[in-house]
Coordinates of C-alpha atoms and ligand atoms in Angstrom, one line a residue:
X1 CA -0.1 0.0 0.0
X2 CA 2.9 2.4 0.8
X3 CA 4.4 2.4 -2.6
X4 CA 1.1 3.3 -4.3
X5 CA 0.5 6.4 -6.2
X6 CA -2.3 8.9 -5.2
X7 CA -4.3 7.7 -8.3
X8 CA -4.0 4.1 -7.1
X9 CA -4.9 5.0 -3.5
X10 CA -7.9 7.0 -4.6
X11 CA -9.0 3.9 -6.5
X12 CA -8.6 1.8 -3.3
X13 CA -10.7 4.3 -1.3
X14 CA -13.3 4.5 -4.0
X15 CA -13.7 0.7 -4.2
X16 CA -13.8 0.3 -0.4
X17 CA -10.5 -1.8 -0.4
X18 CA -9.5 0.3 2.6
X19 CA -10.8 3.2 4.5
X20 CA -8.8 6.6 4.9
X21 CA -8.5 5.8 8.5
X22 CA -6.7 2.5 7.7
X23 CA -4.7 4.3 5.0
X24 CA -3.7 7.2 7.4
X25 CA -2.8 4.8 10.1
X26 CA -0.5 2.8 7.8
X27 CA 1.4 5.8 6.9
X28 CA 1.6 7.2 10.5
X29 CA 3.1 3.8 11.5
X30 CA 5.6 4.0 8.6
X31 CA 6.6 7.4 9.8
X32 CA 7.1 6.1 13.3
X33 CA 9.3 3.3 12.2
X34 CA 11.4 4.9 9.4
X35 CA 11.6 8.8 10.1
X36 CA 14.3 8.4 12.6
X37 CA 16.7 7.5 9.7
X38 CA 15.2 10.1 7.3
X39 CA 14.4 13.1 9.5
X40 CA 11.9 14.1 6.8
X41 CA 9.2 15.5 9.2
X42 CA 9.6 18.4 11.6
X43 CA 6.0 17.8 13.0
X44 CA 3.8 14.8 12.7
X45 CA 0.2 15.4 13.5
X46 CA -1.4 11.9 14.1
X47 CA -4.6 13.1 15.9
X48 CA -5.4 15.7 13.4
X49 CA -4.6 13.2 10.5
X50 CA -6.9 10.5 12.0
X51 CA -9.6 13.1 12.6
X52 CA -9.4 14.3 9.1
X53 CA -9.3 10.7 7.8
X54 CA -12.4 9.7 9.8
X55 CA -14.2 12.8 8.5
X56 CA -13.2 11.9 5.1
X57 CA -14.7 8.3 5.5
X58 CA -18.0 9.8 6.7
X59 CA -18.1 12.2 3.7
X60 CA -17.4 9.2 1.3
X61 CA -20.2 7.2 3.1
X62 CA -22.5 10.2 2.6
X63 CA -21.8 10.1 -1.2
X64 CA -20.0 13.5 -1.2
X65 CA -16.4 12.4 -1.7
X66 CA -14.5 14.0 -4.7
X67 CA -11.1 13.2 -6.2
X68 CA -8.9 13.9 -3.2
X69 CA -11.2 12.9 -0.4
X70 CA -9.3 10.6 2.3
X71 CA -5.9 10.9 0.6
X72 CA -3.0 11.6 2.8
X73 CA -0.3 14.2 2.0
X74 CA 2.3 16.2 3.9
X75 CA 2.9 19.9 3.9
X76 CA 6.3 21.5 3.6
X77 CA 6.8 23.5 6.9
X78 CA 6.8 26.8 5.0
X79 CA 2.9 26.7 4.7
X80 CA 1.0 28.2 7.6
X81 CA -1.3 25.5 9.2
X82 CA -3.7 26.7 11.8
X83 CA -3.1 25.3 15.2
X84 CA 0.0 23.4 14.2
X85 CA 3.5 24.6 14.5
X86 CA 4.9 26.4 11.3
X87 CA 8.7 26.6 11.7
X88 CA 10.0 27.2 8.2
X89 CA 13.0 25.1 9.3
X90 CA 14.1 28.0 11.6
X91 CA 14.7 28.4 15.4
X92 CA 13.1 31.8 14.7
X93 CA 9.7 30.3 14.4
X94 CA 10.3 27.0 16.4
X95 CA 7.6 28.2 18.9
X96 CA 5.2 29.7 16.2
X97 CA 1.6 28.1 16.0
X98 CA 0.0 29.7 12.8
X99 CA -3.4 31.3 13.7
X100 CA -4.5 30.6 9.9
X101 CA -4.0 28.2 7.1
X102 CA -2.3 29.1 3.9
X103 CA -4.7 29.2 1.0
X104 CA -3.4 26.0 -0.5
X105 CA -3.6 24.1 2.9
X106 CA -7.3 25.5 3.1
X107 CA -7.9 24.1 -0.5
X108 CA -6.6 20.5 0.5
X109 CA -8.6 20.7 3.7
X110 CA -11.8 21.5 1.6
X111 CA -11.1 18.8 -0.8
X112 CA -11.0 16.3 2.2
X113 CA -7.3 15.6 2.2
X114 CA -5.6 14.3 5.2
X115 CA -2.5 16.2 6.4
X116 CA 0.0 13.8 8.1
X117 CA 2.3 16.6 9.2
X118 CA 5.0 19.1 8.3
X119 CA 8.0 18.3 6.4
X120 CA 11.6 19.4 6.9
X121 CA 13.3 22.0 4.8
X122 CA 16.3 24.4 4.7
X123 CA 15.8 27.3 6.9
X124 CA 13.4 29.8 5.2
X125 CA 13.8 27.8 2.1
X126 CA 17.5 29.0 1.6
X127 CA 19.5 26.0 0.5
X128 CA 20.0 23.1 -1.9
X129 CA 20.5 20.3 0.4
X130 CA 18.3 20.6 3.5
X131 CA 21.4 21.1 5.7
X132 CA 20.5 24.6 6.9
X133 CA 17.4 23.4 8.7
X134 CA 17.3 24.0 12.4
X135 CA 16.1 20.4 12.8
X136 CA 19.1 18.8 11.2
X137 CA 19.3 17.7 7.9
X138 CA 16.9 15.2 6.2
X139 CA 18.5 12.2 4.6
X140 CA 18.2 10.8 1.1
X141 CA 16.3 7.3 1.2
X142 CA 18.5 6.1 -1.7
X143 CA 21.6 6.6 0.3
X144 CA 21.1 8.1 3.8
X145 CA 24.9 9.5 3.8
X146 CA 23.6 11.7 0.8
X147 CA 21.4 14.8 1.0
X148 CA 17.9 14.9 -0.4
X149 CA 18.3 18.2 -1.9
X150 CA 16.7 21.3 -0.9
X151 CA 15.0 23.2 0.2
X152 CA 12.0 20.9 -0.1
X153 CA 14.3 18.1 1.0
X154 CA 11.7 16.7 3.6
X155 CA 8.9 16.5 1.3
X156 CA 11.1 14.6 -1.3
X157 CA 12.7 12.2 1.1
X158 CA 9.2 11.4 2.7
X159 CA 7.7 10.5 -0.7
X160 CA 10.9 8.5 -1.9
X161 CA 11.0 6.8 1.5
X162 CA 7.3 5.7 1.3
X163 CA 6.2 7.8 4.4
X164 CA 3.6 9.9 2.4
X165 CA 2.2 9.5 -1.2
X166 CA 2.7 13.2 -2.0
X167 CA 3.5 16.5 -0.4
X168 CA 3.6 20.2 -1.2
X169 CA 6.8 22.1 -2.0
X170 CA 7.9 25.6 -2.8
X171 CA 10.2 26.6 -5.5
X172 CA 12.2 29.8 -5.4
X173 CA 15.2 28.8 -7.3
X174 CA 14.7 25.0 -7.8
X175 CA 13.5 23.8 -4.3
X176 CA 10.8 21.5 -5.9
X177 CA 12.6 20.3 -8.9
X178 CA 16.2 19.8 -7.5
X179 CA 15.0 17.7 -4.5
X180 CA 12.7 15.7 -6.7
X181 CA 15.5 14.9 -9.0
X182 CA 17.8 13.8 -6.1
X183 CA 15.4 11.6 -4.5
X184 CA 13.8 10.1 -7.9
X185 CA 10.3 11.5 -7.6
X186 CA 8.2 14.0 -9.8
X187 CA 8.2 17.7 -8.9
X188 CA 6.4 20.6 -10.7
X189 CA 7.1 24.3 -10.4
X190 CA 4.1 26.1 -11.8
X191 CA 4.0 29.4 -13.6
X192 CA 4.5 32.2 -11.4
X193 CA 1.0 33.2 -10.1
X194 CA -0.7 30.0 -11.0
X195 CA -0.9 29.0 -7.2
X196 CA -1.6 31.3 -4.4
X197 CA 1.3 32.3 -2.2
X198 CA -1.0 33.4 0.7
X199 CA 0.2 31.9 3.9
X200 CA 3.5 30.6 2.3
X201 CA 6.2 32.3 4.4
X202 CA 7.9 34.6 2.0
X203 CA 11.6 34.3 0.9
X204 CA 11.8 36.1 -2.4
X205 CA 8.3 37.2 -3.4
X206 CA 8.8 37.6 -7.1
X207 CA 10.3 34.1 -7.4
X208 CA 8.5 32.0 -4.8
X209 CA 5.9 29.4 -6.2
X210 CA 4.2 26.4 -4.6
X211 CA 3.8 23.3 -6.3
X212 CA 3.2 19.5 -6.1
X213 CA 5.7 16.7 -5.3
X214 CA 4.6 13.3 -6.1
X215 CA 5.6 9.8 -7.4
X216 CA 4.1 10.4 -10.8
X217 CA 3.1 13.2 -13.3
X218 CA -0.5 12.0 -13.0
X219 CA -0.4 12.4 -9.2
X220 CA 0.9 16.0 -9.8
X221 CA -2.0 16.7 -12.1
X222 CA -4.4 15.7 -9.2
X223 CA -2.5 17.9 -6.8
X224 CA -2.4 20.9 -9.1
X225 CA -6.2 20.5 -9.6
X226 CA -6.5 21.2 -5.9
X227 CA -3.7 23.9 -5.6
X228 CA -4.1 26.0 -8.7
X229 CA -6.5 29.1 -9.0
X230 CA -7.0 32.8 -8.3
X231 CA -6.7 34.0 -4.6
X232 CA -8.2 37.4 -3.8
X233 CA -5.7 37.3 -0.8
X234 CA -2.6 37.2 -3.1
X235 CA -2.2 40.1 -5.3
X236 CA 0.2 38.2 -7.6
X237 CA -2.1 35.2 -8.2
X238 CA -3.6 35.2 -11.6
X239 CA -7.2 35.1 -12.5
X240 CA -7.4 32.4 -15.1
X241 CA -9.6 29.4 -15.4
X242 CA -8.1 26.1 -14.0
X243 CA -8.3 23.3 -16.2
X244 CA -8.7 19.7 -15.1
X245 CA -5.1 18.7 -15.4
X246 CA -5.8 15.0 -15.4
X247 CA -8.0 15.4 -18.7
X248 CA -5.0 16.0 -21.1
X249 CA -2.5 13.6 -19.8
X250 CA -3.0 11.0 -22.5
X251 CA -2.8 13.4 -25.5
X252 CA -0.4 12.2 -28.2
X253 CA 3.1 13.7 -28.3
X254 CA 3.3 13.4 -32.1
X255 CA 4.8 16.4 -33.5
X256 CA 5.9 17.8 -30.0
X257 CA 9.0 20.3 -30.6
X258 CA 11.6 19.7 -28.1
X259 CA 14.5 22.1 -27.7
X260 CA 17.8 21.2 -26.2
X261 CA 19.8 24.2 -25.1
X262 CA 23.4 23.8 -25.8
X263 CA 24.1 25.4 -22.4
X264 CA 22.3 22.7 -20.5
X265 CA 24.8 20.0 -21.8
X266 CA 28.1 21.2 -21.0
X267 CA 31.2 19.5 -19.8
X268 CA 30.6 20.3 -16.1
X269 CA 28.0 17.9 -15.8
X270 CA 28.4 14.4 -14.5
X271 CA 28.7 12.5 -17.7
X272 CA 26.3 9.8 -16.4
X273 CA 23.7 12.3 -16.0
X274 CA 24.1 13.5 -19.7
X275 CA 23.8 9.9 -20.9
X276 CA 20.6 9.2 -18.9
X277 CA 19.0 12.5 -20.2
X278 CA 19.9 11.7 -23.7
X279 CA 18.3 8.4 -23.5
X280 CA 15.3 10.0 -22.2
X281 CA 15.1 12.3 -25.1
X282 CA 15.3 9.4 -27.5
X283 CA 12.4 8.1 -25.7
X284 CA 10.4 11.2 -26.5
X285 CA 11.5 10.9 -30.2
X286 CA 10.1 7.4 -30.2
X287 CA 7.0 8.8 -28.9
X288 CA 6.7 11.1 -32.0
X289 CA 8.5 14.4 -30.9
X290 CA 11.1 16.2 -32.8
X291 CA 14.3 17.6 -31.4
X292 CA 16.2 20.7 -32.2
X293 CA 19.4 22.4 -30.8
X294 CA 18.7 25.8 -29.2
X295 CA 20.5 28.3 -27.2
X296 CA 19.7 30.1 -24.0
X297 CA 22.8 32.4 -24.2
X298 CA 22.4 34.2 -20.9
X299 CA 22.2 31.0 -18.8
X300 CA 25.7 31.8 -17.2
X301 CA 24.3 35.0 -15.6
X302 CA 21.4 33.3 -13.8
X303 CA 23.3 32.4 -10.7
X304 CA 24.9 36.0 -10.2
X305 CA 21.5 37.6 -10.9
X306 CA 19.5 35.2 -8.8
X307 CA 21.9 35.8 -5.7
X308 CA 21.3 39.4 -5.8
X309 CA 17.6 39.4 -6.3
X310 CA 16.7 36.6 -4.0
X311 CA 18.8 37.9 -1.1
X312 CA 17.5 41.5 -1.6
X313 CA 14.0 40.5 -1.5
X314 CA 14.8 38.1 1.4
X315 CA 16.4 41.0 3.5
X316 CA 13.1 42.8 3.2
X317 CA 10.8 39.8 3.8
X318 CA 12.8 38.7 6.8
X319 CA 12.8 42.0 8.6
X320 CA 9.4 41.1 10.1
X321 CA 11.2 38.7 12.5
X322 CA 12.2 41.0 15.0
X323 CA 11.2 39.4 18.4
X324 CA 8.4 41.8 18.8
X325 CA 5.1 40.2 17.6
X326 CA 5.8 36.4 17.3
X327 CA 8.6 34.1 16.9
X328 CA 11.8 33.9 19.0
X329 CA 12.7 36.6 21.4
X330 CA 16.1 36.6 23.2
X331 CA 16.2 36.3 26.9
X332 CA 16.3 39.5 29.1
X333 CA 16.7 42.1 26.6
X334 CA 18.3 45.2 28.1
X335 CA 16.6 47.8 25.7
X336 CA 14.7 47.6 22.3
X337 CA 17.7 47.6 20.2
X338 CA 19.4 44.7 22.2
X339 CA 16.2 42.7 21.7
X340 CA 16.3 43.2 17.9
X341 CA 19.9 42.5 17.6
X342 CA 19.8 39.4 19.8
X343 CA 16.6 38.0 18.7
X344 CA 17.8 38.1 15.2
X345 CA 21.3 37.1 16.0
X346 CA 20.2 34.2 18.0
X347 CA 17.0 33.2 16.0
X348 CA 18.6 33.0 12.4
X349 CA 21.0 30.4 11.2
X350 CA 24.3 31.1 9.2
X351 CA 22.9 30.9 5.7
X352 CA 19.9 33.1 6.4
X353 CA 22.3 35.8 8.0
X354 CA 24.5 35.6 5.0
X355 CA 21.6 36.1 2.5
X356 CA 20.2 39.1 4.8
X357 CA 23.5 40.7 4.6
X358 CA 24.2 40.2 0.9
X359 CA 20.6 41.5 0.3
X360 CA 20.9 44.5 2.5
X361 CA 24.3 45.5 1.0
X362 CA 22.9 45.1 -2.7
X363 CA 20.1 47.5 -1.8
X364 CA 22.1 50.0 0.0
X365 CA 22.5 53.6 -1.4
X366 CA 25.5 53.6 -3.7
X367 CA 25.2 49.8 -4.7
X368 CA 21.6 49.6 -5.7
X369 CA 22.2 50.6 -9.3
X370 CA 25.6 48.6 -9.6
X371 CA 23.9 45.3 -8.1
X372 CA 20.1 45.4 -7.8
X373 CA 19.3 47.2 -10.8
X374 CA 21.8 45.2 -12.9
X375 CA 20.5 42.0 -11.7
X376 CA 16.9 43.1 -12.8
X377 CA 18.3 43.8 -16.3
X378 CA 19.9 40.4 -16.5
X379 CA 16.7 38.9 -15.3
X380 CA 14.8 40.5 -18.3
X381 CA 17.5 39.1 -20.6
X382 CA 17.1 35.6 -19.2
X383 CA 13.3 36.0 -19.6
X384 CA 13.7 37.0 -23.3
X385 CA 15.9 34.0 -24.0
X386 CA 13.1 31.8 -22.9
X387 CA 10.4 33.7 -24.6
X388 CA 12.4 33.5 -27.9
X389 CA 13.3 29.8 -27.4
X390 CA 9.7 29.0 -26.5
X391 CA 8.4 30.6 -29.7
X392 CA 10.3 28.0 -31.7
X393 CA 9.8 24.8 -29.7
X394 CA 7.0 23.5 -27.4
X395 CA 9.3 22.2 -24.5
X396 CA 12.8 22.8 -23.5
X397 CA 14.8 19.7 -22.0
X398 CA 17.8 19.0 -20.1
X399 CA 19.1 17.8 -16.9
X400 CA 17.4 19.1 -13.7
X401 CA 20.8 19.1 -11.8
X402 CA 24.4 18.9 -13.0
X403 CA 25.1 16.1 -10.3
X404 CA 23.3 13.3 -8.5
X405 CA 22.7 13.6 -4.7
X406 CA 26.0 14.4 -3.0
X407 CA 27.3 13.6 0.5
X408 CA 26.2 15.5 3.6
X409 CA 28.7 18.1 4.5
X410 CA 30.4 17.8 1.0
X411 CA 29.4 21.3 -0.1
X412 CA 28.7 23.2 3.2
X413 CA 32.2 24.8 3.5
X414 CA 31.8 26.6 0.2
X415 CA 28.4 28.3 -0.4
X416 CA 29.1 29.0 -4.1
X417 CA 29.6 25.3 -5.0
X418 CA 26.2 24.6 -3.3
X419 CA 24.8 27.6 -5.4
X420 CA 26.0 25.8 -8.6
X421 CA 23.6 23.0 -7.9
X422 CA 20.8 25.2 -9.1
X423 CA 22.3 26.2 -12.4
X424 CA 19.6 24.7 -14.4
X425 CA 16.8 25.4 -12.3
X426 CA 16.9 28.8 -11.1
X427 CA 16.9 30.8 -14.4
X428 CA 13.2 29.4 -14.8
X429 CA 12.2 31.4 -11.6
X430 CA 13.7 34.5 -12.9
X431 CA 11.5 34.0 -16.1
X432 CA 8.3 32.9 -14.1
X433 CA 7.8 29.8 -16.4
X434 CA 6.8 26.4 -15.4
X435 CA 9.0 23.4 -15.1
X436 CA 8.8 19.8 -14.1
X437 CA 11.4 17.2 -13.1
X438 CA 10.9 13.5 -13.6
X439 CA 13.1 10.4 -12.8
X440 CA 15.0 9.4 -16.0
X441 CA 17.7 6.8 -14.8
X442 CA 20.4 6.5 -12.4
X443 CA 24.1 7.6 -11.9
X444 CA 26.0 5.6 -9.5
X445 CA 22.9 4.1 -8.1
X446 CA 21.3 7.5 -7.5
X447 CA 18.4 9.0 -9.3
X448 CA 18.7 11.4 -12.2
X449 CA 16.2 13.9 -13.2
X450 CA 15.0 15.3 -16.5
X451 CA 13.8 18.8 -16.5
X452 CA 11.1 19.9 -18.9
X453 CA 10.3 23.6 -19.3
X454 CA 7.2 25.2 -20.9
X455 CA 6.0 28.4 -21.7
X456 CA 3.6 30.5 -19.3
X457 CA 0.6 28.3 -18.3
X458 CA 2.0 25.3 -20.2
X459 CA 1.3 23.1 -17.0
X460 CA -1.1 20.8 -19.1
X461 CA 1.5 20.3 -21.9
X462 CA 4.2 19.5 -19.3
X463 CA 2.3 17.1 -17.2
X464 CA 1.0 15.5 -20.5
X465 CA 4.7 15.0 -21.8
X466 CA 5.8 13.7 -18.2
X467 CA 2.9 11.3 -18.0
X468 CA 3.6 9.8 -21.6
X469 CA 7.2 9.5 -20.6
X470 CA 6.2 7.6 -17.4
X471 CA 3.8 5.5 -19.6
X472 CA 6.7 4.3 -21.6
X473 CA 9.4 4.0 -18.9
X474 CA 9.5 2.7 -15.4
X475 CA 12.1 5.0 -13.8
X476 CA 9.3 6.4 -11.6
X477 CA 8.2 3.1 -10.1
X478 CA 11.7 2.3 -8.6
X479 CA 12.0 2.6 -5.1
X480 CA 15.0 2.7 -2.7
X481 CA 16.0 -0.7 -1.6
X482 CA 14.9 -2.8 -4.6
Ligands
LIG501 N1 18.9 26.8 -3.6 C1 18.3 28.1 -3.9 C2 18.4 29.0 -2.8 O1 19.2 28.7 -1.8 C3 16.8 27.8 -4.3 C4 16.0 27.6 -3.0 C5 14.6 27.6 -3.2 O2 14.1 27.3 -4.4 N2 13.8 27.9 -2.3 O3 18.0 30.2 -2.8

């Protein structure tokens, strides 16, 4: 039961093979038995989960169930959950119990989903390995000496380890796609504005986007059906109709035009990753797609631009954590300034402080034009690269990450080597377009992710292509320990 997809579990609930309470109890038992090794949850909520499951069973008995009713999921601990600790992976919010639900949490509750708990993450979503979490790193189920990726590392590890069938994630520069790739699962970053950001603790507001993390593309379509849509509480959410993403999964890929950017196939990539990605592309050709070389000439500027823009926005967003209204407050402050300084100094971890300092510097008088404004200009160039490329092809493909999962501690000493792991993911956040990572093979026994990128609101096409690939291959069905 624990290796099943959401779609299979929904079937089991519908036919009465098992109840939501039985299903939920199974996952809770599994979390109890296995999460000591993986550390993929920060908070498990068994009582709430069983209450939701029993309500879902009653709803089904009354004939009011819909597609998601009774299905267990987990939420990244960046999403506010009413009455449940919402830590964002930080000591700063270790004592914060949210008084309200994020819009997407509300959507899942209304659909009758069961929340098993809150998953581990890099502190304030800053990181690519889950090692900056105040609660210690989550571990990769394929090799527990390795990182699961980040920042949604707990969500990815819990799915790959069979502790939940699906989870929510957030992606500011790759945090859904990169851990999905490293843990051998499917992860979708939707178009900016497709999913509400209300109640998702802000890191870099112009880049942050919530999305699904699942075993399969079909499951991501089911999740996105619940998550997507306009939210009057989020001024950047877009008022566009939400299609049923499951209806187009079986469309034919005949004539699909795939673009391969030469910048995504450089020598710096693990050669085994390149081989797996090339094999995957051949699979698409067999499904009727055509392939063309393209160029995204400003790719090399994405990391420098992102690491100005994201910290700049973070330095502003994180100014609200000052020890006054909620969150961590230092012991016995001598005066107001001492309280601010020590609450922030003691409450934030090293990486978060680094970002706040870089961001504050980039926005300061005299440097604003040289750094922040320049980064915004580069952002526009990168966006134009994608717009141009996607006027010629339907989907851009390449590796999600340059390397498979790396060892814990391997990249913590030098932040820049860590930042480089997002080379293929973060340009997409600068452009605002959607991208999905699907498992496409193994390198040294560790999963490899294929990234597919589409134009604004091309989620249907991406999920369709990913689903067709998964119908033709079985990488997504492999589980650790097999
Ligand atoms: N690794 C990137 C960063 O640290 C992206 C993280 C994310 O997408 N939240 O900013």
